[in-house]
Amino acid sequence: MPVGVGKGVSDRIFDVFLYTFMILVGIVTLYPFLNVLAISFNNSTDTIRGGIHIWPRMFTLDNYRTIFQYDLLLTAFGNSVLRTILGTAIGVFSSSMLAYVISRRDFIYRRQVSILFAITLYVSGGLIPFYMLMRDMNLLGTFAIYILPGIINAWNVFVIRSYMDGLPPSLQESARIDGANDLRIFWSVILPLCKPVLATIALFIAVGQWNAWFDTYLFNSSKEHLTTLQYEMMKILSNTSASQSADAFRSGDVDAATRVSPESIRMAITIVATVPILIVYPFMQRYFVRGLTLGAVKS
Amino acid sequence: MQLQLKAETIERKKRNSWRKIVQQRYLLLMSLPFVVWLFIFHYLPLWGWTMAFQRYRPGRSFFEQDWVGFTNFVQLFSDERFYLVLRNTVAMSFMALIVGYTVPIIFALLLNEIRLITFKRTMQTISYLPHFVSWVIVAGIVTKMLSTEGGPINELLMALNIIDQPIQFMAKGEWFWWIVTLSDMWKETGWNSIIFLAAIAGIDPEQYEAATVDGAGRFRRMWHVTLPGIRPTIFIMLILSIGWLMSIGFEKQFLLGNPMVQDYAEVIDLYVLNYGINLGRYSYGTAIGIFNSLVSITLLLSSNYIFKRLTKESVI
């Protein structure tokens, strides 16, 4: 931390620039979100007049009421919540179990297993072979495709492992003397101690799951009951940006409700798709900063 | 005699490793499912690379495919569109590398100069925010901010009399690279600065005191204490970024692009998606994928090699 001795004139000028600059950065970062929020609470007909910045002009909850009446969006919301919860639970459990195994220095295949996973950080088969594999395994058009391919991410495993490396080995020793097997040691000795790093990994996986749209687009776009919130967002977006012409907005079929969506409705959906994660992350800040540093140092 | 001894040690080793396997049965059981999973989801697709050397037709077994050697690659290298796509990928990769690497360092340096702790903390929290928002939503926000109908950027430029007609930002191909790069900067600068901030926090405060006693001002302390203090981190992050250079993905380009800017927006992965999957040219698409993988592995290995020469350490 710089020491505040010798505050000269140039120092003061620097401070003025620094704080002005930072406040500008803050505005540029926050304004779009506040703008979206304000419009989502504004009367949708009034919004067309424009000129709304960070405060609604005609406050209403109608936009939110409207979007929660679209069946498709409710399905999408449900699927997004489900894949986030399931994906995170399975992901954290699997990654930490594998991390424990390769953190054990006496494990006979430690090196081989670590290398097999490390390779996947750099080499991948690419989009088409992956797509064909999913097709051959009959995973297209299933909910499982949201969970199965992403159970383990090698990077997360290595982050957890380096955290486990820092735990005192004496704890495991005494548990072993008490006759506990490896699974038991992992579950009741190691896991409880890893809460900070597991919280970080859980946040990473949850963000990834909640924000995913491409798998829905590629594998499940014809299955309406498997749609997700981000994918619906993406459809709304590409419809509004691709068709500036009025007649595209006039079509009246199944998801016309989302297609004809006036700006306020779109912004309300944006808020629903964003807020869950934004509420969580400030509380996790302490953890993920540590988790990130661990990852960079050790791998 | 000698031979017998050797055989005996081998025998004993075998018995030992058997005993170990039995002893570690729990560890093996705990890892086996994931190794199987790994082979299915990460190594089987590598087998799919064989498709690049076939004229793949769906519904036929592996042995019934026509093998065509390097035809798909020859076709790829004689396709003009491919060079256009390659240009876009390389251009946006380099822009992402330069901006995504230097701006977070500068941001971390500046944040570190803030003495009001609450203000600093708040700034940090705010700056991480866009990282957690999906590209779908960021693309929506960017489109809205740049819109010609009441988009704040156009309104601001008009109010300042810099322009007298709204600019159609999203329709200008030559601006697309910048739109992608700056959106990326807006989204990830705060997040990418975390690692540098952590490194700065690790610098011994005595060094600053000593520099101050020697009469060093703010800039000189930043230049002579902070920057050298985080040099190892700066190096590692540079090598890592070079290694990831070609893996920029396609999310941003997919979501921000539109038919009007296609010639600037199409990157390798999008090309694979459009020509490989959507048109069913699986073999051709796989060939493109292989080319991309080879380039990134080469980049990664060479940057790691240079790093090794410089610091005697390996990142991989």
Coordinates of C-alpha atoms in Angstrom, one line a residue:
Chain A
M1 CA 0.0 0.0 0.0
P2 CA 1.5 3.4 -1.0
V3 CA 2.3 5.5 2.0
G4 CA 0.7 8.9 2.0
V5 CA 3.7 11.0 2.8
G6 CA 4.7 14.2 0.9
K7 CA 1.4 15.1 -0.7
G8 CA 2.6 17.5 -3.4
V9 CA 0.6 19.4 -6.0
S10 CA 1.2 16.8 -8.7
D11 CA 0.0 14.2 -6.2
R12 CA -3.3 16.1 -5.8
I13 CA -3.8 16.6 -9.5
F14 CA -3.1 12.9 -10.0
D15 CA -5.8 12.1 -7.3
V16 CA -8.3 14.3 -9.1
F17 CA -7.7 12.5 -12.4
L18 CA -7.7 9.1 -10.7
Y19 CA -11.0 9.5 -8.9
T20 CA -12.7 11.2 -11.9
F21 CA -11.5 8.4 -14.1
M22 CA -12.7 5.7 -11.7
I23 CA -16.1 7.4 -11.4
L24 CA -16.4 7.4 -15.2
V25 CA -15.5 3.7 -15.3
G26 CA -18.2 3.1 -12.7
I27 CA -20.8 5.0 -14.7
V28 CA -19.9 3.3 -18.0
T29 CA -20.2 -0.1 -16.2
L30 CA -23.4 0.5 -14.3
Y31 CA -25.4 2.8 -16.6
P32 CA -26.5 0.0 -19.0
F33 CA -27.8 -2.1 -16.2
L34 CA -29.6 0.7 -14.5
N35 CA -31.0 1.7 -17.8
V36 CA -32.3 -1.9 -18.4
L37 CA -33.7 -1.9 -14.9
A38 CA -35.5 1.4 -15.3
I39 CA -37.1 0.4 -18.6
S40 CA -38.2 -2.9 -17.3
F41 CA -40.3 -1.1 -14.6
N42 CA -41.6 1.5 -17.0
N43 CA -44.9 1.4 -18.8
S44 CA -44.2 -0.3 -22.2
T45 CA -46.2 2.1 -24.3
D46 CA -44.5 5.1 -22.6
T47 CA -41.0 3.6 -23.2
I48 CA -41.4 4.0 -27.0
R49 CA -41.2 7.8 -26.5
G50 CA -37.6 7.2 -25.4
G51 CA -35.6 9.4 -23.0
I52 CA -35.6 7.0 -20.0
H53 CA -32.2 6.8 -18.3
I54 CA -31.9 5.4 -14.8
W55 CA -35.3 6.0 -13.4
P56 CA -38.7 4.8 -14.7
R57 CA -41.1 7.6 -15.8
M58 CA -44.3 5.7 -15.4
F59 CA -43.7 3.0 -12.9
T60 CA -45.4 -0.4 -13.4
L61 CA -45.0 -4.0 -12.6
D62 CA -47.0 -5.0 -15.7
N63 CA -44.0 -6.1 -17.7
Y64 CA -43.0 -8.6 -15.1
R65 CA -46.6 -9.8 -14.8
T66 CA -46.8 -10.2 -18.6
I67 CA -43.6 -12.2 -18.9
F68 CA -44.6 -14.6 -16.2
Q69 CA -47.7 -15.5 -18.2
Y70 CA -45.7 -16.8 -21.1
D71 CA -45.6 -20.5 -20.8
L72 CA -42.5 -20.8 -22.9
L73 CA -40.6 -18.4 -20.6
L74 CA -41.7 -20.3 -17.5
T75 CA -40.5 -23.5 -19.0
A76 CA -37.2 -21.8 -19.9
F77 CA -36.8 -20.4 -16.5
G78 CA -37.5 -23.8 -14.9
N79 CA -35.0 -25.5 -17.1
S80 CA -32.3 -22.9 -16.4
V81 CA -32.9 -23.2 -12.7
L82 CA -32.8 -27.0 -12.8
R83 CA -29.7 -27.3 -15.0
T84 CA -27.9 -24.7 -12.7
I85 CA -28.7 -26.6 -9.5
L86 CA -28.1 -30.1 -10.9
G87 CA -25.0 -29.1 -12.9
T88 CA -23.5 -27.3 -10.0
A89 CA -24.2 -30.1 -7.4
I90 CA -22.9 -32.9 -9.7
G91 CA -20.0 -30.8 -10.9
V92 CA -18.7 -29.7 -7.5
F93 CA -19.1 -33.3 -6.1
S94 CA -17.3 -34.9 -9.0
S95 CA -14.5 -32.4 -9.3
S96 CA -13.7 -32.4 -5.7
M97 CA -13.8 -36.2 -5.5
L98 CA -11.3 -36.5 -8.4
A99 CA -9.2 -33.7 -7.0
Y100 CA -9.0 -35.6 -3.7
V101 CA -7.7 -38.7 -5.5
I102 CA -5.0 -36.9 -7.4
S103 CA -4.1 -34.9 -4.4
R104 CA -3.1 -38.1 -2.6
R105 CA 0.7 -38.5 -3.2
D106 CA 0.6 -42.2 -2.6
F107 CA -2.1 -42.9 -5.3
I108 CA -0.5 -45.3 -7.8
Y109 CA -2.0 -43.7 -10.9
R110 CA -1.8 -40.1 -9.7
R111 CA 0.5 -39.0 -12.6
Q112 CA -1.4 -40.8 -15.4
V113 CA -4.8 -39.5 -14.3
S114 CA -3.5 -36.0 -13.9
I115 CA -2.0 -36.0 -17.3
L116 CA -5.0 -37.4 -19.0
F117 CA -7.1 -34.6 -17.6
A118 CA -4.5 -31.9 -18.2
I119 CA -4.4 -32.7 -21.9
T120 CA -8.0 -31.8 -22.2
L121 CA -7.2 -28.3 -21.3
Y122 CA -5.4 -27.8 -24.5
V123 CA -6.7 -30.4 -27.0
S124 CA -10.3 -30.8 -28.0
G125 CA -11.9 -32.7 -30.9
G126 CA -13.7 -29.7 -32.1
L127 CA -17.3 -28.9 -32.7
I128 CA -18.3 -31.4 -35.4
P129 CA -16.8 -34.6 -33.8
F130 CA -18.4 -33.6 -30.5
Y131 CA -21.7 -33.0 -32.2
M132 CA -21.6 -36.4 -33.9
L133 CA -20.7 -38.1 -30.7
M134 CA -23.7 -36.5 -28.9
R135 CA -25.9 -37.7 -31.8
D136 CA -24.5 -41.2 -31.7
M137 CA -25.1 -41.4 -28.0
N138 CA -28.7 -40.3 -28.5
L139 CA -28.2 -37.3 -26.3
L140 CA -29.7 -34.9 -28.8
G141 CA -33.0 -33.5 -27.6
T142 CA -32.5 -34.6 -24.0
F143 CA -32.0 -32.7 -20.8
A144 CA -29.0 -34.8 -19.9
I145 CA -27.0 -33.0 -22.6
Y146 CA -26.9 -29.9 -20.4
I147 CA -25.3 -31.9 -17.6
L148 CA -23.3 -34.9 -18.8
P149 CA -20.7 -33.3 -21.1
G150 CA -19.6 -30.8 -18.5
I151 CA -19.5 -32.9 -15.4
I152 CA -15.8 -32.2 -14.9
N153 CA -13.6 -29.3 -16.0
A154 CA -9.9 -30.1 -15.6
W155 CA -9.1 -26.5 -14.6
N156 CA -11.5 -26.7 -11.6
V157 CA -10.1 -30.0 -10.5
F158 CA -6.6 -28.5 -10.4
V159 CA -7.7 -25.5 -8.5
I160 CA -9.4 -27.7 -5.9
R161 CA -6.3 -30.0 -5.8
S162 CA -4.0 -27.1 -5.1
Y163 CA -6.2 -26.1 -2.2
M164 CA -6.2 -29.6 -0.8
D165 CA -2.4 -29.7 -1.1
G166 CA -2.3 -26.9 1.4
L167 CA -4.2 -28.8 4.1
P168 CA -2.3 -30.4 7.0
P169 CA -1.7 -34.1 6.3
S170 CA -1.9 -35.0 10.0
L171 CA -5.7 -34.8 9.8
Q172 CA -5.9 -37.6 7.2
E173 CA -3.4 -39.6 9.2
S174 CA -5.4 -39.6 12.4
A175 CA -8.6 -40.4 10.5
R176 CA -6.9 -43.4 8.9
I177 CA -5.6 -44.6 12.3
D178 CA -9.2 -44.5 13.5
G179 CA -10.0 -46.9 10.7
A180 CA -11.7 -44.6 8.2
N181 CA -11.5 -45.6 4.5
D182 CA -10.6 -43.2 1.8
L183 CA -14.1 -42.4 0.8
R184 CA -15.0 -41.6 4.4
I185 CA -11.9 -39.4 4.8
F186 CA -12.8 -37.5 1.6
W187 CA -16.4 -37.0 2.7
S188 CA -16.1 -36.2 6.3
V189 CA -12.5 -34.9 6.8
I190 CA -11.4 -33.2 3.5
L191 CA -14.7 -31.8 2.1
P192 CA -15.7 -29.8 5.1
L193 CA -12.3 -28.1 5.1
C194 CA -12.5 -27.2 1.4
K195 CA -15.6 -25.0 1.7
P196 CA -14.0 -21.8 0.5
V197 CA -12.6 -23.3 -2.7
L198 CA -15.8 -25.3 -3.3
A199 CA -17.8 -22.1 -3.0
T200 CA -15.6 -20.6 -5.7
I201 CA -16.0 -23.6 -8.0
A202 CA -19.7 -23.8 -7.4
L203 CA -20.0 -20.1 -8.4
F204 CA -18.0 -20.7 -11.6
I205 CA -20.0 -23.7 -12.6
A206 CA -23.3 -22.1 -11.7
V207 CA -22.5 -19.0 -13.8
G208 CA -21.5 -21.2 -16.7
Q209 CA -24.7 -23.2 -16.5
W210 CA -27.0 -20.3 -16.0
N211 CA -25.4 -18.3 -18.9
A212 CA -25.2 -21.2 -21.4
W213 CA -27.3 -20.9 -24.5
F214 CA -25.2 -22.6 -27.3
D215 CA -26.0 -26.1 -26.2
T216 CA -29.7 -25.4 -26.4
Y217 CA -29.2 -23.8 -29.8
L218 CA -27.1 -26.6 -31.2
F219 CA -28.7 -29.7 -29.7
N220 CA -32.2 -28.9 -28.4
S221 CA -33.5 -26.0 -30.5
S222 CA -36.4 -28.1 -31.8
K223 CA -37.5 -29.2 -28.4
E224 CA -39.6 -26.5 -26.8
H225 CA -39.9 -28.2 -23.4
L226 CA -36.1 -28.2 -23.1
T227 CA -35.5 -24.5 -23.9
T228 CA -33.5 -22.3 -21.5
L229 CA -33.8 -18.7 -20.5
Q230 CA -30.6 -17.6 -22.2
Y231 CA -31.6 -19.3 -25.4
E232 CA -35.0 -17.6 -25.4
M233 CA -33.1 -14.3 -24.8
M234 CA -30.9 -15.0 -27.8
K235 CA -33.9 -15.7 -30.0
I236 CA -35.7 -12.5 -28.9
L237 CA -32.5 -10.6 -29.6
S238 CA -31.8 -11.9 -33.0
N239 CA -35.4 -11.3 -34.0
T240 CA -35.3 -7.7 -33.0
S241 CA -31.9 -6.9 -34.4
A242 CA -32.5 -8.8 -37.7
S243 CA -35.9 -7.4 -38.5
Q244 CA -36.1 -3.7 -38.2
S245 CA -39.1 -3.9 -40.6
A246 CA -42.6 -3.6 -39.0
D247 CA -44.2 -6.6 -40.6
A248 CA -41.8 -9.0 -38.9
F249 CA -43.3 -7.8 -35.6
R250 CA -46.8 -8.5 -36.8
S251 CA -46.6 -12.3 -37.1
G252 CA -49.0 -14.0 -34.7
D253 CA -47.9 -17.6 -34.1
V254 CA -46.8 -19.6 -31.0
D255 CA -44.0 -17.5 -29.6
A256 CA -45.3 -14.3 -31.1
A257 CA -45.6 -13.2 -27.5
T258 CA -41.8 -13.0 -27.3
R259 CA -41.3 -11.9 -30.9
V260 CA -43.5 -8.9 -30.7
S261 CA -42.1 -8.0 -27.4
P262 CA -41.8 -4.3 -26.9
E263 CA -38.7 -3.0 -25.4
S264 CA -39.9 -2.9 -21.8
I265 CA -40.9 -6.6 -21.9
R266 CA -37.5 -7.5 -23.3
M267 CA -35.8 -5.6 -20.6
A268 CA -37.9 -7.3 -17.9
I269 CA -36.7 -10.7 -19.3
T270 CA -33.1 -9.4 -19.3
I271 CA -33.5 -8.6 -15.6
V272 CA -34.9 -12.0 -14.8
A273 CA -32.1 -13.7 -16.7
T274 CA -29.4 -11.6 -14.9
V275 CA -30.5 -10.8 -11.4
P276 CA -30.1 -14.3 -9.8
I277 CA -26.4 -14.3 -10.4
L278 CA -25.9 -10.6 -9.7
I279 CA -27.4 -11.1 -6.2
V280 CA -25.0 -13.9 -5.4
Y281 CA -21.6 -12.8 -6.7
P282 CA -20.8 -9.8 -4.3
F283 CA -21.0 -12.2 -1.4
M284 CA -18.7 -14.7 -3.0
Q285 CA -16.1 -12.1 -3.9
R286 CA -13.7 -13.0 -1.1
Y287 CA -13.7 -16.6 -2.2
F288 CA -13.3 -16.3 -5.9
V289 CA -10.5 -13.8 -5.7
R290 CA -8.6 -16.5 -3.7
G291 CA -9.7 -19.3 -6.0
L292 CA -8.5 -17.4 -9.1
T293 CA -5.1 -16.7 -7.6
L294 CA -4.7 -20.4 -6.6
G295 CA -5.5 -21.4 -10.1
A296 CA -3.0 -19.1 -11.7
V297 CA -0.2 -20.0 -9.4
K298 CA -0.5 -23.7 -9.5
S299 CA -1.3 -24.5 -13.0
Chain B
M1 CA 22.1 -65.7 -10.5
Q2 CA 21.8 -62.1 -11.5
L3 CA 18.9 -63.0 -13.7
Q4 CA 17.1 -64.8 -11.0
L5 CA 17.5 -61.9 -8.7
K6 CA 16.0 -59.6 -11.3
A7 CA 13.1 -61.8 -11.9
E8 CA 12.5 -61.9 -8.2
T9 CA 12.4 -58.1 -7.9
I10 CA 10.0 -57.9 -10.8
E11 CA 7.9 -60.5 -9.1
R12 CA 8.0 -58.6 -5.8
K13 CA 7.2 -55.3 -7.6
K14 CA 4.2 -56.9 -9.2
R15 CA 3.0 -58.3 -5.9
N16 CA 3.5 -54.9 -4.4
S17 CA 1.5 -53.1 -7.0
W18 CA -1.3 -55.6 -6.6
R19 CA -1.3 -55.1 -2.9
K20 CA -1.3 -51.4 -3.5
I21 CA -4.3 -51.7 -5.9
V22 CA -6.2 -53.6 -3.3
Q23 CA -5.2 -51.2 -0.7
Q24 CA -6.2 -48.2 -2.8
R25 CA -9.4 -49.7 -4.1
Y26 CA -11.4 -46.8 -2.8
L27 CA -9.3 -44.3 -4.5
L28 CA -9.5 -46.3 -7.7
L29 CA -13.3 -46.6 -7.4
M30 CA -13.5 -42.8 -6.8
S31 CA -11.6 -42.0 -9.9
L32 CA -12.6 -44.7 -12.4
P33 CA -16.0 -43.3 -13.3
F34 CA -14.4 -40.0 -14.2
V35 CA -11.7 -41.5 -16.3
V36 CA -14.3 -43.5 -18.2
W37 CA -16.3 -40.3 -18.6
L38 CA -13.1 -38.5 -19.8
F39 CA -12.5 -41.1 -22.5
I40 CA -16.0 -40.8 -23.8
F41 CA -16.5 -37.1 -23.8
H42 CA -12.9 -35.9 -24.5
Y43 CA -11.0 -38.6 -26.2
L44 CA -13.7 -40.2 -28.4
P45 CA -14.2 -36.9 -30.2
L46 CA -10.5 -37.0 -31.1
W47 CA -11.2 -40.2 -32.9
G48 CA -13.7 -38.2 -34.9
W49 CA -10.7 -36.5 -36.6
T50 CA -10.5 -39.4 -39.0
M51 CA -13.6 -37.9 -40.6
A52 CA -11.4 -35.2 -42.1
F53 CA -9.7 -37.8 -44.2
Q54 CA -12.9 -39.3 -45.5
R55 CA -15.8 -38.2 -47.6
Y56 CA -18.0 -38.8 -44.6
R57 CA -21.5 -40.0 -45.3
P58 CA -23.9 -40.4 -42.3
G59 CA -25.5 -43.7 -41.8
R60 CA -22.5 -45.7 -43.0
S61 CA -20.1 -47.4 -40.6
F62 CA -16.5 -46.4 -40.2
F63 CA -15.3 -49.1 -42.5
E64 CA -17.7 -48.2 -45.3
Q65 CA -16.6 -44.6 -45.6
D66 CA -14.6 -43.4 -48.6
W67 CA -11.1 -42.4 -47.7
V68 CA -9.9 -39.3 -49.6
G69 CA -6.6 -38.5 -48.0
F70 CA -5.9 -34.8 -47.8
T71 CA -8.6 -33.7 -50.3
N72 CA -10.5 -31.8 -47.6
F73 CA -7.5 -29.9 -46.6
V74 CA -6.5 -29.1 -50.2
Q75 CA -10.1 -27.8 -50.7
L76 CA -9.8 -25.8 -47.5
F77 CA -6.6 -24.0 -48.5
S78 CA -8.0 -23.2 -52.0
D79 CA -11.2 -21.7 -50.6
E80 CA -11.1 -17.9 -50.6
R81 CA -13.7 -17.7 -47.9
F82 CA -11.3 -19.6 -45.6
Y83 CA -8.7 -16.9 -45.9
L84 CA -11.2 -14.2 -45.1
V85 CA -12.3 -16.1 -42.0
L86 CA -8.7 -16.7 -41.0
R87 CA -8.0 -13.0 -41.3
N88 CA -11.0 -12.1 -39.1
T89 CA -9.9 -14.7 -36.5
V90 CA -6.3 -13.5 -36.4
A91 CA -7.3 -9.9 -36.3
M92 CA -9.8 -10.2 -33.5
S93 CA -7.5 -12.5 -31.6
F94 CA -4.7 -10.1 -31.6
M95 CA -6.9 -7.2 -30.7
A96 CA -8.3 -9.2 -27.8
L97 CA -4.8 -10.2 -26.7
I98 CA -3.5 -6.6 -26.7
V99 CA -6.5 -5.0 -25.1
G100 CA -7.4 -7.9 -22.8
Y101 CA -4.0 -8.0 -21.5
T102 CA -2.7 -4.5 -21.1
V103 CA -5.9 -2.7 -19.9
P104 CA -6.4 -4.9 -16.9
I105 CA -2.8 -4.3 -15.8
I106 CA -3.3 -0.5 -16.1
F107 CA -6.7 -0.8 -14.3
A108 CA -5.1 -2.8 -11.4
L109 CA -2.3 -0.2 -11.1
L110 CA -4.8 2.6 -10.9
L111 CA -7.0 0.8 -8.5
N112 CA -4.0 0.2 -6.3
E113 CA -3.5 4.0 -6.1
I114 CA -6.9 4.6 -4.5
R115 CA -6.5 5.2 -0.8
L116 CA -10.1 5.3 0.2
I117 CA -10.6 1.6 1.0
T118 CA -14.4 1.7 0.7
F119 CA -14.3 3.4 -2.6
K120 CA -11.7 0.9 -3.9
R121 CA -13.8 -2.1 -2.7
T122 CA -16.9 -0.7 -4.4
M123 CA -15.0 0.0 -7.6
Q124 CA -13.8 -3.6 -7.6
T125 CA -17.2 -5.1 -7.0
I126 CA -18.7 -2.9 -9.8
S127 CA -16.0 -3.8 -12.2
Y128 CA -16.6 -7.6 -11.7
L129 CA -20.3 -7.2 -12.4
P130 CA -20.3 -7.5 -16.3
H131 CA -18.2 -10.7 -16.1
F132 CA -21.1 -12.6 -14.6
V133 CA -23.6 -11.5 -17.3
S134 CA -23.9 -13.8 -20.3
W135 CA -22.8 -12.8 -23.7
V136 CA -26.4 -13.0 -24.9
I137 CA -27.3 -10.2 -22.6
V138 CA -24.2 -8.2 -23.1
A139 CA -24.8 -8.4 -26.9
G140 CA -28.3 -7.1 -26.2
I141 CA -27.0 -4.3 -24.1
V142 CA -24.3 -3.3 -26.7
T143 CA -26.8 -3.4 -29.5
K144 CA -29.1 -1.2 -27.4
M145 CA -26.4 1.3 -26.5
L146 CA -25.3 1.6 -30.1
S147 CA -28.8 1.7 -31.5
T148 CA -29.8 4.5 -33.9
E149 CA -33.2 4.8 -32.3
G150 CA -32.4 6.5 -29.0
G151 CA -29.2 4.6 -28.3
P152 CA -27.2 6.6 -25.6
I153 CA -24.0 6.6 -27.5
N154 CA -25.6 8.2 -30.6
E155 CA -27.6 10.6 -28.4
L156 CA -24.4 11.7 -26.6
L157 CA -22.5 12.2 -29.8
M158 CA -25.4 14.2 -31.2
A159 CA -25.7 16.3 -28.0
L160 CA -22.0 17.1 -28.2
N161 CA -22.5 18.1 -31.9
I162 CA -19.8 15.6 -33.0
I163 CA -22.2 14.1 -35.5
D164 CA -25.5 15.4 -36.8
Q165 CA -27.0 12.0 -37.8
P166 CA -27.0 8.8 -35.8
I167 CA -24.4 6.3 -36.9
Q168 CA -25.4 2.8 -37.7
F169 CA -22.7 1.2 -35.7
M170 CA -23.9 -2.4 -36.1
A171 CA -24.1 -2.1 -39.8
K172 CA -20.5 -1.1 -40.5
G173 CA -18.3 -4.0 -41.2
E174 CA -15.0 -2.2 -40.6
W175 CA -16.2 -1.3 -37.1
F176 CA -17.2 -4.7 -36.1
W177 CA -13.7 -5.8 -34.8
W178 CA -13.6 -2.8 -32.6
I179 CA -17.2 -3.3 -31.3
V180 CA -16.2 -6.9 -30.4
T181 CA -12.9 -5.9 -28.7
L182 CA -14.4 -3.0 -26.8
S183 CA -17.4 -5.0 -25.6
D184 CA -15.0 -7.7 -24.4
M185 CA -13.0 -5.0 -22.6
W186 CA -16.1 -3.7 -21.0
K187 CA -17.1 -7.1 -19.8
E188 CA -13.8 -8.6 -18.7
T189 CA -11.4 -5.8 -17.6
G190 CA -12.4 -5.9 -13.9
W191 CA -12.3 -9.7 -13.8
N192 CA -8.9 -10.0 -15.5
S193 CA -7.4 -7.4 -13.1
I194 CA -8.1 -9.7 -10.1
I195 CA -4.9 -11.7 -10.7
F196 CA -2.8 -8.5 -11.0
L197 CA -4.3 -6.9 -7.9
A198 CA -3.6 -10.1 -6.0
A199 CA 0.0 -9.9 -7.1
I200 CA 0.3 -6.2 -6.2
A201 CA -1.1 -7.1 -2.7
G202 CA 1.8 -9.5 -2.3
I203 CA 4.5 -6.7 -2.7
D204 CA 6.4 -6.0 0.5
P205 CA 5.1 -2.6 1.8
E206 CA 8.7 -1.8 3.0
Q207 CA 9.7 -1.3 -0.6
Y208 CA 7.2 1.5 -1.0
E209 CA 8.4 3.1 2.2
A210 CA 12.0 2.9 1.1
A211 CA 11.1 4.4 -2.3
T212 CA 9.3 7.2 -0.6
V213 CA 12.2 7.9 1.7
D214 CA 14.4 8.1 -1.4
G215 CA 12.0 10.8 -2.7
A216 CA 10.2 8.8 -5.3
G217 CA 6.8 10.2 -6.3
R218 CA 3.7 8.3 -7.2
F219 CA 4.6 7.6 -10.8
R220 CA 8.1 6.5 -10.0
R221 CA 6.8 4.2 -7.2
M222 CA 4.4 2.7 -9.7
W223 CA 7.1 2.3 -12.3
H224 CA 10.0 1.2 -10.0
V225 CA 8.2 -0.8 -7.3
T226 CA 4.7 -2.0 -8.4
L227 CA 5.5 -3.0 -11.9
P228 CA 8.7 -4.9 -11.2
G229 CA 6.9 -6.5 -8.2
I230 CA 4.3 -8.1 -10.5
R231 CA 6.6 -8.9 -13.4
P232 CA 6.4 -12.7 -12.9
T233 CA 2.6 -12.5 -13.0
I234 CA 2.7 -10.3 -16.1
F235 CA 4.9 -12.8 -17.8
I236 CA 2.8 -15.8 -17.0
M237 CA -0.4 -14.1 -18.1
L238 CA 1.2 -13.1 -21.4
I239 CA 2.4 -16.6 -22.1
L240 CA -1.0 -18.0 -21.2
S241 CA -2.8 -15.5 -23.4
I242 CA -0.6 -16.3 -26.3
G243 CA -1.3 -19.9 -25.8
W244 CA -5.0 -19.2 -25.9
L245 CA -4.7 -16.8 -28.8
M246 CA -6.7 -18.9 -31.4
S247 CA -9.3 -20.0 -28.9
I248 CA -11.3 -16.8 -29.0
G249 CA -14.4 -18.8 -29.6
F250 CA -17.3 -17.4 -31.6
E251 CA -19.9 -16.4 -29.0
K252 CA -19.3 -12.7 -29.4
Q253 CA -19.2 -12.8 -33.1
F254 CA -22.2 -15.0 -33.3
L255 CA -24.3 -12.8 -31.0
L256 CA -23.1 -9.3 -32.2
G257 CA -22.8 -10.2 -35.9
N258 CA -25.5 -9.8 -38.5
P259 CA -25.7 -10.4 -42.2
M260 CA -24.5 -6.9 -43.0
V261 CA -21.2 -7.4 -41.3
Q262 CA -20.7 -11.1 -42.1
D263 CA -17.5 -10.5 -44.0
Y264 CA -15.9 -9.2 -40.8
A265 CA -17.7 -11.2 -38.2
E266 CA -17.2 -14.8 -39.4
V267 CA -14.4 -16.5 -37.5
I268 CA -13.2 -20.1 -37.8
D269 CA -15.6 -21.6 -35.3
L270 CA -18.5 -19.9 -36.9
Y271 CA -17.4 -21.1 -40.3
V272 CA -17.3 -24.6 -39.0
L273 CA -20.8 -24.1 -37.6
N274 CA -22.2 -22.6 -40.8
Y275 CA -20.5 -24.8 -43.4
G276 CA -19.9 -28.0 -41.3
I277 CA -23.0 -28.5 -39.3
N278 CA -25.7 -26.4 -40.9
L279 CA -24.8 -27.5 -44.4
G280 CA -23.9 -31.1 -43.4
R281 CA -20.3 -30.9 -44.7
Y282 CA -19.0 -32.8 -41.7
S283 CA -15.6 -33.9 -43.2
Y284 CA -14.8 -30.4 -44.4
G285 CA -15.8 -28.9 -41.0
T286 CA -13.7 -31.4 -39.2
A287 CA -10.7 -30.5 -41.3
I288 CA -11.1 -26.8 -40.4
G289 CA -11.3 -27.8 -36.7
I290 CA -8.1 -29.8 -37.0
F291 CA -6.3 -26.9 -38.6
N292 CA -7.5 -24.6 -35.8
S293 CA -6.3 -27.1 -33.1
L294 CA -2.9 -27.5 -34.7
V295 CA -2.4 -23.8 -34.8
S296 CA -3.3 -23.3 -31.2
I297 CA -1.1 -26.2 -30.0
T298 CA 1.8 -24.8 -32.0
L299 CA 1.3 -21.4 -30.4
L300 CA 1.0 -22.8 -27.0
L301 CA 4.1 -25.0 -27.2
S302 CA 6.2 -22.3 -28.8
S303 CA 5.2 -19.7 -26.2
N304 CA 5.9 -22.2 -23.5
Y305 CA 9.3 -22.9 -25.0
I306 CA 10.2 -19.2 -25.1
F307 CA 9.0 -18.8 -21.5
K308 CA 11.1 -21.8 -20.4
R309 CA 14.2 -20.3 -22.1
L310 CA 13.5 -17.0 -20.3
T311 CA 12.6 -18.1 -16.8
K312 CA 13.5 -21.9 -16.6
E313 CA 9.9 -22.6 -15.6
S314 CA 7.1 -24.2 -17.5
V315 CA 3.5 -23.0 -17.6
I316 CA 2.1 -26.2 -19.0

